[in-house]
Structure formats: structure tokens, C-alpha cells
Coordinates of C-alpha atoms in Angstrom, one line a residue:
X1 CA 0.0 0.0 0.0
X2 CA 1.3 3.5 -0.9
X3 CA 1.0 6.2 1.7
X4 CA -0.3 9.6 0.9
X5 CA 1.9 12.6 1.6
X6 CA -0.3 13.5 4.6
X7 CA 0.2 10.0 6.0
X8 CA 3.9 10.1 5.8
X9 CA 5.5 11.0 9.1
X10 CA 8.9 12.4 8.8
X11 CA 11.1 13.5 11.7
X12 CA 12.2 17.1 11.6
X13 CA 15.9 16.2 11.2
X14 CA 15.2 14.3 8.0
X15 CA 13.0 17.2 6.7
X16 CA 15.9 19.6 7.2
X17 CA 18.5 17.2 5.7
X18 CA 16.3 16.7 2.6
X19 CA 15.6 20.5 2.3
X20 CA 19.3 21.3 2.6
X21 CA 20.1 18.6 0.0
X22 CA 17.7 20.2 -2.4
X23 CA 19.3 23.6 -1.9
X24 CA 22.7 22.0 -2.4
X25 CA 21.6 20.4 -5.6
X26 CA 20.5 23.7 -7.0
X27 CA 23.9 25.2 -6.2
X28 CA 25.7 22.2 -7.7
X29 CA 23.7 22.7 -10.9
X30 CA 24.6 26.3 -10.9
X31 CA 28.3 25.7 -10.7
X32 CA 28.2 22.8 -13.2
X33 CA 26.7 25.2 -15.8
X34 CA 29.3 27.9 -15.3
X35 CA 32.3 25.5 -15.4
X36 CA 31.3 23.9 -18.7
X37 CA 29.9 26.9 -20.6
X38 CA 31.7 28.5 -23.6
X39 CA 30.6 32.2 -23.4
X40 CA 32.0 34.9 -21.1
X41 CA 28.4 36.2 -20.6
X42 CA 27.8 32.9 -18.7
X43 CA 31.1 31.9 -17.1
X44 CA 32.3 35.4 -16.3
X45 CA 29.1 37.5 -16.1
X46 CA 26.9 34.7 -14.6
X47 CA 23.9 35.7 -16.7
X48 CA 21.9 32.6 -15.9
X49 CA 19.9 30.7 -13.3
X50 CA 19.3 27.1 -12.5
X51 CA 17.2 25.2 -10.0
X52 CA 14.6 22.6 -9.1
X53 CA 10.8 22.6 -9.0
X54 CA 8.4 20.0 -7.7
X55 CA 6.2 17.9 -10.0
X56 CA 3.7 20.8 -10.3
X57 CA 6.3 23.4 -11.3
X58 CA 6.6 25.1 -7.9
X59 CA 10.1 26.4 -7.4
X60 CA 12.0 24.5 -4.7
X61 CA 15.5 26.0 -5.0
X62 CA 17.3 28.3 -7.4
X63 CA 21.0 29.2 -7.9
X64 CA 21.0 32.8 -9.2
X65 CA 23.4 34.9 -11.1
X66 CA 20.5 37.1 -12.4
X67 CA 18.0 38.1 -9.7
X68 CA 15.5 39.0 -12.4
X69 CA 15.1 35.3 -13.2
X70 CA 13.4 34.5 -9.9
X71 CA 10.1 32.9 -10.9
X72 CA 10.9 32.4 -14.6
X73 CA 11.9 28.8 -14.0
X74 CA 8.5 28.2 -12.5
X75 CA 6.7 29.6 -15.6
X76 CA 8.9 27.5 -17.9
X77 CA 8.0 24.3 -16.1
X78 CA 4.4 25.1 -15.9
X79 CA 4.2 25.8 -19.6
X80 CA 5.9 22.5 -20.2
X81 CA 3.2 20.8 -18.2
X82 CA 0.4 22.8 -19.9
X83 CA 1.7 21.7 -23.3
X84 CA 2.6 18.1 -22.8
X85 CA 1.0 17.0 -19.6
X86 CA 2.6 14.4 -17.4
X87 CA 1.4 11.6 -19.8
X88 CA 3.5 12.9 -22.7
X89 CA 6.7 13.5 -20.7
X90 CA 9.1 10.6 -20.7
X91 CA 12.3 9.9 -18.8
X92 CA 15.2 11.5 -20.7
X93 CA 13.1 14.3 -22.3
X94 CA 14.6 17.8 -22.3
X95 CA 12.4 20.7 -23.5
X96 CA 13.8 23.9 -24.9
X97 CA 11.8 27.1 -24.4
X98 CA 12.4 30.9 -24.7
X99 CA 8.9 32.1 -25.5
X100 CA 8.8 35.5 -23.9
X101 CA 5.0 35.6 -23.4
X102 CA 4.2 32.3 -21.7
X103 CA 7.2 30.4 -20.5
X104 CA 10.2 32.7 -20.9
X105 CA 9.4 36.0 -19.3
X106 CA 12.5 37.8 -20.6
X107 CA 13.9 38.2 -24.1
X108 CA 14.7 35.5 -26.6
X109 CA 18.4 35.5 -25.8
X110 CA 17.6 33.9 -22.5
X111 CA 17.1 30.2 -23.5
X112 CA 15.6 27.8 -21.0
X113 CA 15.8 24.0 -20.7
X114 CA 13.4 21.8 -18.7
X115 CA 13.9 18.2 -17.7
X116 CA 11.4 16.0 -15.9
X117 CA 13.0 13.8 -13.1
X118 CA 11.4 10.4 -12.7
X119 CA 11.5 8.0 -9.8
X120 CA 9.8 4.6 -10.2
X121 CA 7.9 5.8 -13.3
X122 CA 6.5 9.0 -11.8
X123 CA 7.6 12.6 -12.1
X124 CA 9.1 13.6 -8.7
X125 CA 10.6 17.0 -9.8
X126 CA 11.9 19.0 -12.6
X127 CA 15.4 20.4 -13.2
X128 CA 15.5 23.7 -15.1
X129 CA 17.9 26.4 -16.1
X130 CA 17.9 29.6 -18.2
X131 CA 21.0 31.1 -19.7
X132 CA 21.8 34.1 -21.9
X133 CA 23.2 32.9 -25.2
X134 CA 25.7 35.1 -27.0
X135 CA 23.4 35.1 -30.1
X136 CA 20.1 33.5 -31.0
X137 CA 19.8 35.0 -34.5
X138 CA 17.6 38.0 -35.4
X139 CA 18.5 41.1 -37.3
X140 CA 21.4 42.3 -35.1
X141 CA 24.5 40.7 -33.6
X142 CA 23.7 39.7 -30.0
X143 CA 20.0 39.4 -30.9
X144 CA 18.5 41.8 -28.3
X145 CA 17.9 44.6 -30.7
X146 CA 17.1 48.0 -29.2
X147 CA 15.2 49.1 -32.3
X148 CA 13.1 46.0 -33.0
X149 CA 9.4 46.5 -33.8
X150 CA 8.2 42.9 -33.4
X151 CA 9.4 39.7 -31.8
X152 CA 10.2 38.1 -35.1
X153 CA 13.2 40.5 -35.5
X154 CA 14.7 39.5 -32.2
X155 CA 15.9 35.9 -33.0
X156 CA 14.9 32.3 -32.9
X157 CA 11.8 31.3 -30.9
X158 CA 11.7 27.9 -29.2
X159 CA 8.0 27.3 -28.4
X160 CA 8.4 24.6 -25.8
X161 CA 9.6 21.8 -28.0
X162 CA 11.5 18.6 -27.2
X163 CA 15.3 18.9 -27.7
X164 CA 15.7 15.4 -26.4
X165 CA 13.0 12.7 -26.7
X166 CA 13.5 9.9 -24.2
X167 CA 17.2 10.6 -24.3
X168 CA 17.5 10.9 -28.1
X169 CA 18.7 14.2 -29.5
X170 CA 16.3 15.9 -31.9
X171 CA 19.0 16.6 -34.5
X172 CA 16.6 18.7 -36.6
X173 CA 16.2 21.3 -33.9
X174 CA 20.0 21.5 -33.4
X175 CA 20.5 21.9 -37.1
X176 CA 18.0 24.8 -37.2
X177 CA 19.9 26.5 -34.3
X178 CA 23.3 26.1 -36.0
X179 CA 22.0 27.6 -39.2
X180 CA 20.4 30.6 -37.7
X181 CA 22.9 32.0 -35.1
X182 CA 26.1 33.9 -35.6
X183 CA 28.4 32.2 -33.1
X184 CA 27.2 28.5 -33.2
X185 CA 30.3 27.2 -31.3
X186 CA 29.6 29.4 -28.4
X187 CA 25.8 29.0 -28.2
X188 CA 25.8 25.3 -28.9
X189 CA 28.6 24.9 -26.3
X190 CA 26.4 26.7 -23.8
X191 CA 23.5 24.5 -24.7
X192 CA 25.5 21.4 -23.8
X193 CA 26.6 23.1 -20.5
X194 CA 22.9 23.6 -19.7
X195 CA 22.2 19.9 -20.5
X196 CA 25.0 18.8 -18.2
X197 CA 23.6 20.9 -15.4
X198 CA 20.1 19.4 -15.8
X199 CA 21.5 15.9 -15.7
X200 CA 23.5 16.8 -12.6
X201 CA 20.2 17.8 -11.0
X202 CA 18.5 14.6 -12.2
X203 CA 21.2 12.4 -10.8
X204 CA 21.2 14.1 -7.4
X205 CA 17.5 14.0 -7.0
X206 CA 17.3 10.3 -7.9
X207 CA 20.1 9.6 -5.3
X208 CA 18.0 11.5 -2.7
X209 CA 14.9 9.4 -3.5
X210 CA 16.9 6.2 -3.4
X211 CA 18.4 7.1 0.0
X212 CA 15.3 8.5 1.7
X213 CA 12.3 7.1 -0.5
X214 CA 10.2 9.2 -2.8
X215 CA 7.5 9.5 -0.1
X216 CA 9.9 11.1 2.3
X217 CA 11.3 13.4 -0.3
X218 CA 7.8 14.5 -1.4
X219 CA 6.8 15.1 2.2
X220 CA 9.9 17.2 2.8
X221 CA 9.1 19.2 -0.4
X222 CA 5.6 19.9 0.9
X223 CA 7.1 21.0 4.2
X224 CA 9.7 23.1 2.5
X225 CA 7.1 25.1 0.5
X226 CA 4.7 25.4 3.5
X227 CA 7.6 26.6 5.7
X228 CA 8.5 29.2 3.1
X229 CA 5.0 30.5 3.2
X230 CA 5.0 30.6 7.0
X231 CA 8.2 32.6 7.1
X232 CA 6.9 35.1 4.5
X233 CA 3.6 35.6 6.4
X234 CA 5.5 36.1 9.7
X235 CA 7.5 38.9 8.1
X236 CA 4.5 40.3 6.3
X237 CA 2.7 40.7 9.6
X238 CA 5.6 43.1 10.6
X239 CA 5.1 45.5 7.7
X240 CA 3.0 48.7 7.9
X241 CA -0.5 48.1 6.6
X242 CA -2.4 50.2 4.1
X243 CA -2.1 51.5 0.6
X244 CA 1.1 52.9 -0.9
X245 CA 1.4 54.5 -4.3
X246 CA 4.1 55.6 -6.8
X247 CA 4.2 56.9 -10.4
X248 CA 7.2 57.2 -12.7
X249 CA 8.2 56.9 -16.4
X250 CA 9.9 54.6 -18.8
X251 CA 12.1 57.0 -20.8
X252 CA 11.5 56.0 -24.4
X253 CA 11.2 53.0 -26.6
X254 CA 14.2 53.5 -28.8
X255 CA 12.3 55.4 -31.5
X256 CA 11.9 58.7 -29.7
X257 CA 8.4 57.8 -28.4
X258 CA 7.7 58.5 -24.7
X259 CA 8.0 59.0 -21.9
X260 CA 5.6 56.3 -20.9
X261 CA 3.9 56.6 -17.5
X262 CA 3.7 53.6 -15.2
X263 CA 2.0 53.4 -11.8
X264 CA 1.4 51.1 -8.9
X265 CA -0.8 50.8 -5.8
X266 CA 0.6 48.5 -3.2
X267 CA -1.9 47.2 -0.7
X268 CA -0.5 45.4 2.4
X269 CA -3.0 43.5 4.6
X270 CA -2.5 40.9 7.3
X271 CA -2.3 38.1 4.7
X272 CA -1.8 39.8 1.3
X273 CA 0.8 41.9 -0.5
X274 CA -1.0 43.2 -3.6
X275 CA 0.7 45.2 -6.4
X276 CA -1.8 46.7 -8.8
X277 CA -0.2 48.2 -11.9
X278 CA -3.4 49.0 -13.7
X279 CA -3.4 52.3 -15.5
X280 CA 0.2 52.0 -16.7
X281 CA 0.8 52.8 -20.4
X282 CA -0.2 50.3 -23.1
X283 CA 2.5 48.2 -24.8
X284 CA 4.6 50.3 -27.2
X285 CA 6.1 50.0 -30.7
X286 CA 9.7 49.6 -29.4
X287 CA 11.3 46.7 -27.4
X288 CA 11.1 48.2 -23.9
X289 CA 7.9 46.1 -23.2
X290 CA 8.1 43.4 -20.6
X291 CA 5.7 40.4 -20.3
X292 CA 3.7 39.6 -17.2
X293 CA 6.0 36.7 -16.2
X294 CA 9.0 39.1 -16.3
X295 CA 7.1 41.6 -14.1
X296 CA 6.3 38.9 -11.6
X297 CA 9.9 37.9 -11.3
X298 CA 11.0 41.5 -10.8
X299 CA 8.4 42.3 -8.1
X300 CA 9.3 39.1 -6.3
X301 CA 12.7 40.6 -5.7
X302 CA 11.3 43.7 -4.0
X303 CA 8.9 41.5 -2.0
X304 CA 11.9 39.6 -0.7
X305 CA 13.7 42.8 0.1
X306 CA 10.8 44.1 2.1
X307 CA 10.1 40.9 4.0
X308 CA 13.1 38.7 4.4
X309 CA 16.0 39.0 1.9
X310 CA 18.0 36.2 3.5
X311 CA 15.3 33.7 3.2
X312 CA 15.8 30.6 0.9
X313 CA 13.7 31.2 -2.2
X314 CA 10.9 28.9 -3.1
X315 CA 7.3 29.3 -4.4
X316 CA 5.8 29.0 -1.0
X317 CA 7.5 32.3 0.0
X318 CA 5.4 34.1 -2.7
X319 CA 2.0 32.7 -1.9
X320 CA 0.9 36.0 -0.2
X321 CA 2.0 38.0 -3.3
X322 CA -0.5 39.1 -5.8
X323 CA 0.3 41.1 -9.0
X324 CA -2.4 42.8 -11.1
X325 CA -1.9 44.4 -14.5
X326 CA -3.9 45.5 -17.6
X327 CA -3.5 43.2 -20.5
X328 CA -1.3 44.4 -23.4
X329 CA 0.3 47.0 -21.2
X330 CA 4.0 48.0 -21.2
X331 CA 4.3 45.8 -18.1
X332 CA 2.3 42.9 -19.5
X333 CA 3.0 42.8 -23.2
X334 CA 1.5 40.3 -25.6
X335 CA 2.6 38.8 -28.9
X336 CA 4.0 40.1 -31.2
X337 CA 5.2 43.1 -29.1
X338 CA 9.0 43.4 -29.1
X339 CA 10.7 42.7 -25.8
X340 CA 14.5 42.7 -26.5
X341 CA 15.3 45.4 -23.9
X342 CA 12.4 44.3 -21.6
X343 CA 14.4 45.2 -18.4
X344 CA 13.7 48.9 -18.8
X345 CA 10.0 48.4 -18.0
X346 CA 10.5 45.3 -15.9
X347 CA 12.9 47.1 -13.6
X348 CA 10.7 50.2 -13.8
X349 CA 7.8 48.1 -12.4
X350 CA 9.9 46.7 -9.5
X351 CA 11.3 50.2 -8.8
X352 CA 7.7 51.6 -8.4
X353 CA 7.0 49.1 -5.6
X354 CA 10.4 50.0 -4.1
X355 CA 9.7 53.7 -4.4
X356 CA 6.2 53.3 -2.9
X357 CA 7.4 51.4 0.2
X358 CA 10.8 53.0 0.8
X359 CA 9.6 56.0 2.9
X360 CA 7.8 53.5 5.3
X361 CA 10.7 50.9 5.3
X362 CA 13.8 53.0 5.6
X363 CA 15.7 50.2 7.3
X364 CA 15.0 47.8 4.4
X365 CA 14.9 49.9 1.2
X366 CA 17.3 52.5 0.0
X367 CA 16.9 55.5 -2.3
X368 CA 16.8 55.0 -6.1
X369 CA 19.5 53.2 -8.0
X370 CA 20.7 53.0 -11.6
X371 CA 17.7 50.7 -12.5
X372 CA 18.9 49.9 -16.0
X373 CA 21.0 46.9 -17.0
X374 CA 22.8 49.5 -19.2
X375 CA 23.6 46.7 -21.7
X376 CA 26.1 47.1 -24.5
X377 CA 26.7 44.9 -27.5
X378 CA 29.8 45.7 -29.5
X379 CA 30.8 43.7 -32.6
X380 CA 33.4 43.7 -35.3
X381 CA 36.7 42.0 -36.4
X382 CA 39.5 41.1 -34.0
X383 CA 42.7 43.1 -34.7
X384 CA 44.9 40.0 -34.2
X385 CA 42.9 37.0 -35.3
X386 CA 40.8 38.7 -37.9
X387 CA 37.9 36.7 -36.6
X388 CA 34.5 38.2 -35.8
X389 CA 33.9 39.0 -32.1
X390 CA 30.9 40.1 -30.1
X391 CA 30.8 41.8 -26.6
X392 CA 27.5 41.3 -24.7
X393 CA 27.7 42.9 -21.3
X394 CA 25.8 44.7 -18.6
X395 CA 27.3 47.7 -16.8
X396 CA 27.7 48.5 -13.1
X397 CA 26.4 51.7 -11.6
X398 CA 25.5 53.5 -8.3
X399 CA 22.9 52.4 -5.7
X400 CA 20.9 54.8 -3.5
X401 CA 21.9 55.8 0.0
X402 CA 19.8 54.5 2.9
X403 CA 19.2 55.3 6.6
X404 CA 22.6 55.0 8.2
X405 CA 24.7 54.3 5.1
X406 CA 26.0 55.7 1.9
X407 CA 25.0 54.1 -1.4
X408 CA 27.0 51.2 -2.8
X409 CA 29.4 52.2 -5.6
X410 CA 29.8 50.4 -8.9
X411 CA 27.2 47.6 -8.4
X412 CA 24.9 46.0 -10.9
X413 CA 21.2 46.9 -11.0
X414 CA 18.8 44.9 -8.8
X415 CA 17.6 42.8 -11.7
X416 CA 21.2 41.7 -12.6
X417 CA 21.9 40.5 -9.0
X418 CA 25.2 38.7 -8.6
X419 CA 26.6 39.3 -12.0
X420 CA 30.0 40.7 -13.1
X421 CA 31.7 42.5 -15.8
X422 CA 34.0 40.7 -18.1
X423 CA 37.5 41.3 -16.6
X424 CA 39.6 43.9 -18.5
X425 CA 42.3 41.2 -19.3
X426 CA 39.7 38.8 -20.8
X427 CA 38.0 41.5 -22.8
X428 CA 41.2 42.8 -24.4
X429 CA 42.3 39.3 -25.2
X430 CA 39.0 38.0 -26.7
X431 CA 37.7 41.1 -28.3
X432 CA 38.9 43.7 -30.8
X433 CA 39.0 46.6 -28.2
X434 CA 41.2 48.3 -25.7
X435 CA 39.7 49.3 -22.4
X436 CA 41.0 52.9 -21.9
X437 CA 39.2 53.5 -18.6
X438 CA 37.3 51.7 -15.9
X439 CA 36.8 54.1 -13.0
X440 CA 34.2 55.4 -10.6
X441 CA 32.1 58.2 -12.1
X442 CA 32.4 60.9 -9.3
X443 CA 29.9 63.4 -10.6
X444 CA 28.8 64.5 -7.1
X445 CA 25.2 63.7 -7.6
X446 CA 23.0 62.1 -5.0
X447 CA 23.9 64.5 -2.1
X448 CA 22.4 63.8 1.3
X449 CA 23.2 63.1 4.9
X450 CA 24.2 59.8 3.3
X451 CA 25.4 60.2 -0.3
X452 CA 24.4 58.1 -3.3
X453 CA 26.8 55.5 -4.6
X454 CA 29.0 56.5 -7.6
X455 CA 28.4 55.1 -11.0
X456 CA 31.2 54.0 -13.2
X457 CA 32.9 55.0 -16.5
X458 CA 34.0 52.2 -18.8
X459 CA 35.6 53.2 -22.2
X460 CA 36.1 50.8 -25.1
X461 CA 38.5 51.9 -27.9
X462 CA 37.9 50.2 -31.2
X463 CA 41.1 48.4 -32.6
X464 CA 39.7 47.9 -36.1
X465 CA 37.4 49.7 -38.5
X466 CA 33.8 48.9 -39.2
X467 CA 32.8 48.0 -35.6
X468 CA 29.3 48.6 -34.3
X469 CA 28.1 49.4 -30.8
X470 CA 24.5 49.2 -29.6
X471 CA 23.8 50.4 -26.1
X472 CA 20.6 50.7 -24.0
X473 CA 21.0 53.1 -21.0
X474 CA 17.6 53.7 -19.5
X475 CA 17.0 56.0 -16.6
X476 CA 18.5 58.6 -18.9
X477 CA 15.8 61.2 -18.5
X478 CA 14.3 60.4 -15.1
X479 CA 17.1 60.1 -12.5
X480 CA 17.4 57.9 -9.4
X481 CA 15.2 59.4 -6.8
X482 CA 16.3 60.7 -3.4
X483 CA 14.8 59.8 -0.1
X484 CA 13.9 61.8 3.1
X485 CA 15.3 65.0 1.7
X486 CA 18.2 63.6 -0.2
X487 CA 19.0 64.8 -3.8
X488 CA 18.4 62.7 -6.9
X489 CA 21.2 61.0 -8.6
X490 CA 22.6 61.4 -12.2
X491 CA 21.6 59.8 -15.5
X492 CA 22.9 56.7 -17.3
X493 CA 24.4 57.9 -20.6
X494 CA 27.1 57.2 -23.1
X495 CA 29.1 59.3 -25.6
X496 CA 31.3 58.6 -28.6
X497 CA 34.8 60.2 -28.7
X498 CA 36.0 60.0 -32.3
X499 CA 39.6 59.7 -33.3
X500 CA 39.4 63.1 -35.1
X501 CA 38.6 64.8 -31.8
X502 CA 34.8 65.1 -32.3
X503 CA 32.4 64.0 -29.6
X504 CA 28.9 62.7 -30.3
X505 CA 26.1 62.3 -27.6
X506 CA 25.2 61.9 -24.9
X507 CA 22.8 59.1 -25.7
X508 CA 20.4 56.9 -23.8
X509 CA 19.5 54.3 -26.5
X510 CA 21.3 54.0 -29.8
X511 CA 21.4 51.1 -32.2
X512 CA 24.5 50.1 -34.3
X513 CA 26.6 53.2 -33.9
X514 CA 29.6 52.8 -36.3
X515 CA 33.1 52.8 -34.8
X516 CA 36.4 52.9 -36.7
X517 CA 39.9 52.3 -35.4
X518 CA 40.7 54.7 -32.5
X519 CA 37.1 55.7 -31.8
X520 CA 36.0 55.3 -28.2
X521 CA 32.6 54.6 -26.7
X522 CA 32.5 55.9 -23.2
X523 CA 29.8 54.3 -21.0
X524 CA 28.8 56.3 -17.9
X525 CA 26.3 55.0 -15.4
X526 CA 24.2 56.7 -12.8
X527 CA 25.0 57.8 -9.3
X528 CA 22.3 56.7 -6.9
X529 CA 20.0 59.0 -5.0
X530 CA 20.9 60.5 -1.6
X531 CA 19.2 60.0 1.8
X532 CA 18.5 62.9 4.2
X533 CA 19.4 66.6 4.2
X534 CA 22.9 67.2 2.9
X535 CA 23.4 69.8 5.7
X536 CA 23.2 67.0 8.2
X537 CA 26.3 65.2 6.8
X538 CA 29.2 65.5 9.3
X539 CA 31.6 68.2 8.2
X540 CA 34.6 65.9 8.6
X541 CA 33.0 63.3 6.4
X542 CA 32.3 65.9 3.7
X543 CA 36.0 66.8 3.8
X544 CA 36.9 63.1 3.4
X545 CA 34.5 63.0 0.4
X546 CA 36.3 65.9 -1.2
X547 CA 39.7 64.2 -0.5
X548 CA 38.4 60.9 -2.1
X549 CA 37.1 62.8 -5.1
X550 CA 33.4 61.9 -4.6
X551 CA 32.4 65.6 -4.5
X552 CA 34.1 68.8 -5.5
X553 CA 35.2 71.6 -3.1
X554 CA 32.6 73.8 -4.7
X555 CA 29.8 71.3 -4.1
X556 CA 31.0 70.8 -0.5
X557 CA 30.4 74.5 0.0
X558 CA 27.2 75.1 -2.0
X559 CA 25.4 71.9 -1.1
X560 CA 26.8 70.6 2.2
X561 CA 27.7 74.0 3.7
X562 CA 31.3 73.0 4.4
X563 CA 34.3 75.0 3.3
X564 CA 37.2 72.6 2.7
X565 CA 40.9 73.6 2.6
X566 CA 42.1 72.4 -0.8
X567 CA 45.7 71.9 0.5
X568 CA 45.1 69.6 3.4
X569 CA 41.4 68.8 3.0
X570 CA 40.6 70.1 6.5
X571 CA 37.3 71.8 7.5
X572 CA 37.8 75.6 7.4
X573 CA 34.3 76.9 7.9
X574 CA 30.6 75.8 8.2
X575 CA 28.1 77.8 6.2
X576 CA 24.3 77.9 6.7
X577 CA 24.2 74.9 9.1
X578 CA 22.2 76.6 11.8
X579 CA 22.8 75.3 15.3

């Protein structure tokens, strides 16, 4: 006789052991993918996520490079179940999916794989991952075009199809991929790395079932999800109750249209955390739209930050969270709206929730940050090998100050999470560029009792003719917001410094700007917003800021009311500081 999950009695020690084993499996899958991938965007930048779900598609554990992928694995697995059902899924199947509207949640470059894990003929779990491929075809190198007008221009679409059928490779799908992407060795190599990570997860889950029995594992999974919900509700009870609102704008869509208003009403009750985005702008012609699944993943990040950011992530945690949108809005786009640079509206939606709650949660949420991924793709011919190259990279920037602390300097936006730049040495070896500068952008913005974190400047010099750079630097017109009397930060922007001495820009979004040998593209990211009245910043700290180059002597005097001696950086006089 087979016991039901409710009838299985598992001691608390076993529950914790199995739970921690599941988390460890997710981490092992994460590292397996990085160590076997071919592209710097994966093994250096960590633009991917991997994890496990239960048999219904509920997230159990996830190893993250990109925070914005929280939740997307769930939607991938649930779409797999919707399409095939448990009866059509067989042991050894691997499904490939990047459909932005139902199972992907981001742009087509983020390719997902899903694998059912069987034990004694039944699905016990799914292993899944999602990784940014260097190229998936489409009209532009790198695929996420910032002037696409429909999804079909953005690359290959994998509509939840079997890449492996009972362990047998679908060679036709692989041949189609090879014939439609610009760097097949890189992307196919990354595909095999994803497969290896899935099989690692499958192997470990089967070992867990053999050691503890499927019934015990399932009971532990149920407990794990329920415990996640209990922990979230415990923290939810501590939050201020009521309605909190915010409004902001997405700058433009790459075609000069905009700005596009977006809005949210956050309602917090004893048992619900409701984010209502209705009234935001309809989906737009350019590719700044995001889909509902993308918005859900972004809002989950802020929900965690407001409740318990150290909590292990699973779908039980998000049971109190409800997200409402208008259909076909810029925050819930539908086919065939372009979504290549979806992060501008996706992060904009998350930032609205952040902005609405920050005044009431100063110990949890900071002032505004750079928001945008500030993505750059740069392609051309390598000056040594004469082979084509392609840079695909996010940019670091400044975070907002918070109660009791200055903003973090040179960090990635909240959606990028624990990602990295390609190191200078790797970039100069693999690509046809020289990196002339990589420094903090000390523009002095974000003044406050606690100052906003500095953005960065990163400059690429072209080493050959006929290179092309496309960059998407949102939050270019509407700057990071200050908090509790702090000043706003500075914009994300980039300029082109030509070898003949001319300068072009600054720009926010620009597709395929031509570069010749000696031309430089200078990427400059935002300084975060400040917290508190600048006059309240200790004078000695203002003098240190001047010495460190974060602010100028003039700004110290005019904004902070401190006269600093330019010879020894001591405080000479206080101006307009009252008592």
C-alpha cells in the first residue's frame, strides 16, 4: 500500500536534511553550468539561473546569477506541463523554451531548458535552467535589438519543444539552431553546458529518493514550501498596513516615443501583499515592453527585500504576493510586441514598488539606484585573429543611500543581481577593443546626509574599422530618486569620442553606432539617490568625500555647507548649518 503525503510522518531532522540537500543540488547545478559553458556572458558575467521545481512546477530552490530570473523557471516548467501534460513527458526528455510571453518571461536571448525527473515511473521533480546565449539570430549581432518593432526580428523562438525525446537528441532542432545563429560554437557549447547541469540535478534528486524514499522526499518538499509561506507571512505581519502608491516613467522605446507613465498601488494587509499596476501605459512599438512573467519575477525581488531577503527562495514564499496588470500594457505585453530590452519596464515596475514602500521601510529599502541593465553589444573584427567578435555585457552603476549608510558604488542593478563585468584582461584578449578607462564616475550627484553611490565610467577603444556598438542606457531622462530630503542621482548615458577629436552624444538608447579604429565609446552609469538633508552630513565626512574625489570643493560649500581647505582637506568653515 502506498502512503499519501499527509500520512507520511517524517522526523524534523530528515526534513531539514532533505531540504538542505535540495538547496545544495541547485547550487551544484549552478556551478556545473558555469564551469562547462563556452561564453563569457555565462562563465564570467553569470547571466543565468538554475534550479529545481516540484512535479507541479513550484520552485524549490534556485541558484541565481541574475536576480530577475526569480520565478521564470517556474513559468517554464508550468508551460511544459500545460503543453505536454505528465502523460506525454518521458524519462530522458529535455524541453527547450524561450517564449517570452508564456514560458520565458524575458527576451529570446535567455534560453531555457526543462527536464522531468522520474522515480519509479513517476515525475518527482523538474530540473530547469535559463541562460543568456551570446546570439540567437535575429536582425542584429547579440540578438537583443534596441530598435526591433516585433518579436520576429529578435531571434529564434523555441515554443516549448523537445530537444531530447526519451534521451535521443532531436537533431533537426539542433541543425536549425546552428544555421540561424552567428556564433554557433559558443551557443551550442552553452546548450551542452545547460544539458550537463540538468542531468546533474536529475542524478542528485534520484540519489536523494533512493536514499530516503520518494514519499519522504515529497513530504519534505511539501514541508519546505509550507515553511517558506509561514516565514513570509511572519515577516508580512511586521510590515505597515495600508495603501502605498508611486508613479514614474519609462524614458522612451528607442524610437523617440515616450516618456511612458507607469504606476502602482501596493496594498498590504495581514495576509496579502498586492501590487496593482493597472493604469500603466499600453504596450509600445519599441522593445522596452516586458511580459507579465517578467514583471512577476522583478516584483518578487522587492517582495523579498521588504520581507526577508536572507530567506531561501521557493514558491511557498510568494503565496501572499498578488500582482495585477492591464492586458497588453507596457508591463504585461502580448505577442507580437518586441521585448528585447524588456528590463527597462520590468525594472521600472519593480522600482515603483520600491519607491512606494521606501519611505515606510527606511531600514529595508534605499533611495533610487541606476535601475537599467545598461547593456552594451559591440561587434566587429578582432585586430589580431581577424575573426568576428561580439561583446555582450551589462554595466555596473550606483545604488541609492539608505538610513545610516552611503549608497554602494559600482554595483549592478537589482535585476542583474550577482553578475559581473568581463574582466579587462579577458575583454582585451578575446575582443577587438582596448579598455581605456574603468573608474568610478564621481559626478557629485545624490547629495544627502548619506550620499548616493557613484556610477562608473567604462571606455572601449575600437582596434579595427567597421565595428558597431548598440547600447541601452535607460533612466537617462528620469534620474534615481532621493529619499527623506536627499538629492536625486545622475543619469545613465554614453558618448562617442572619435579619433578626429569630435564628440557625439550623450545618448540613452542608440542602435548600431559605427566605430572605426581609434574611436572610443564611453559608457557612464548613474550615481544613486541620496538620503537625508545634505546639511546633516558630518563636516569631517564631507572633507573626506572631497579628498576621495566623490564631491568637489565647490559642491561641498554650496550643497553641504562646508568649506574645505584644498591643500590639506581640513574643514575651514561651516556655512548655513544653523545650530
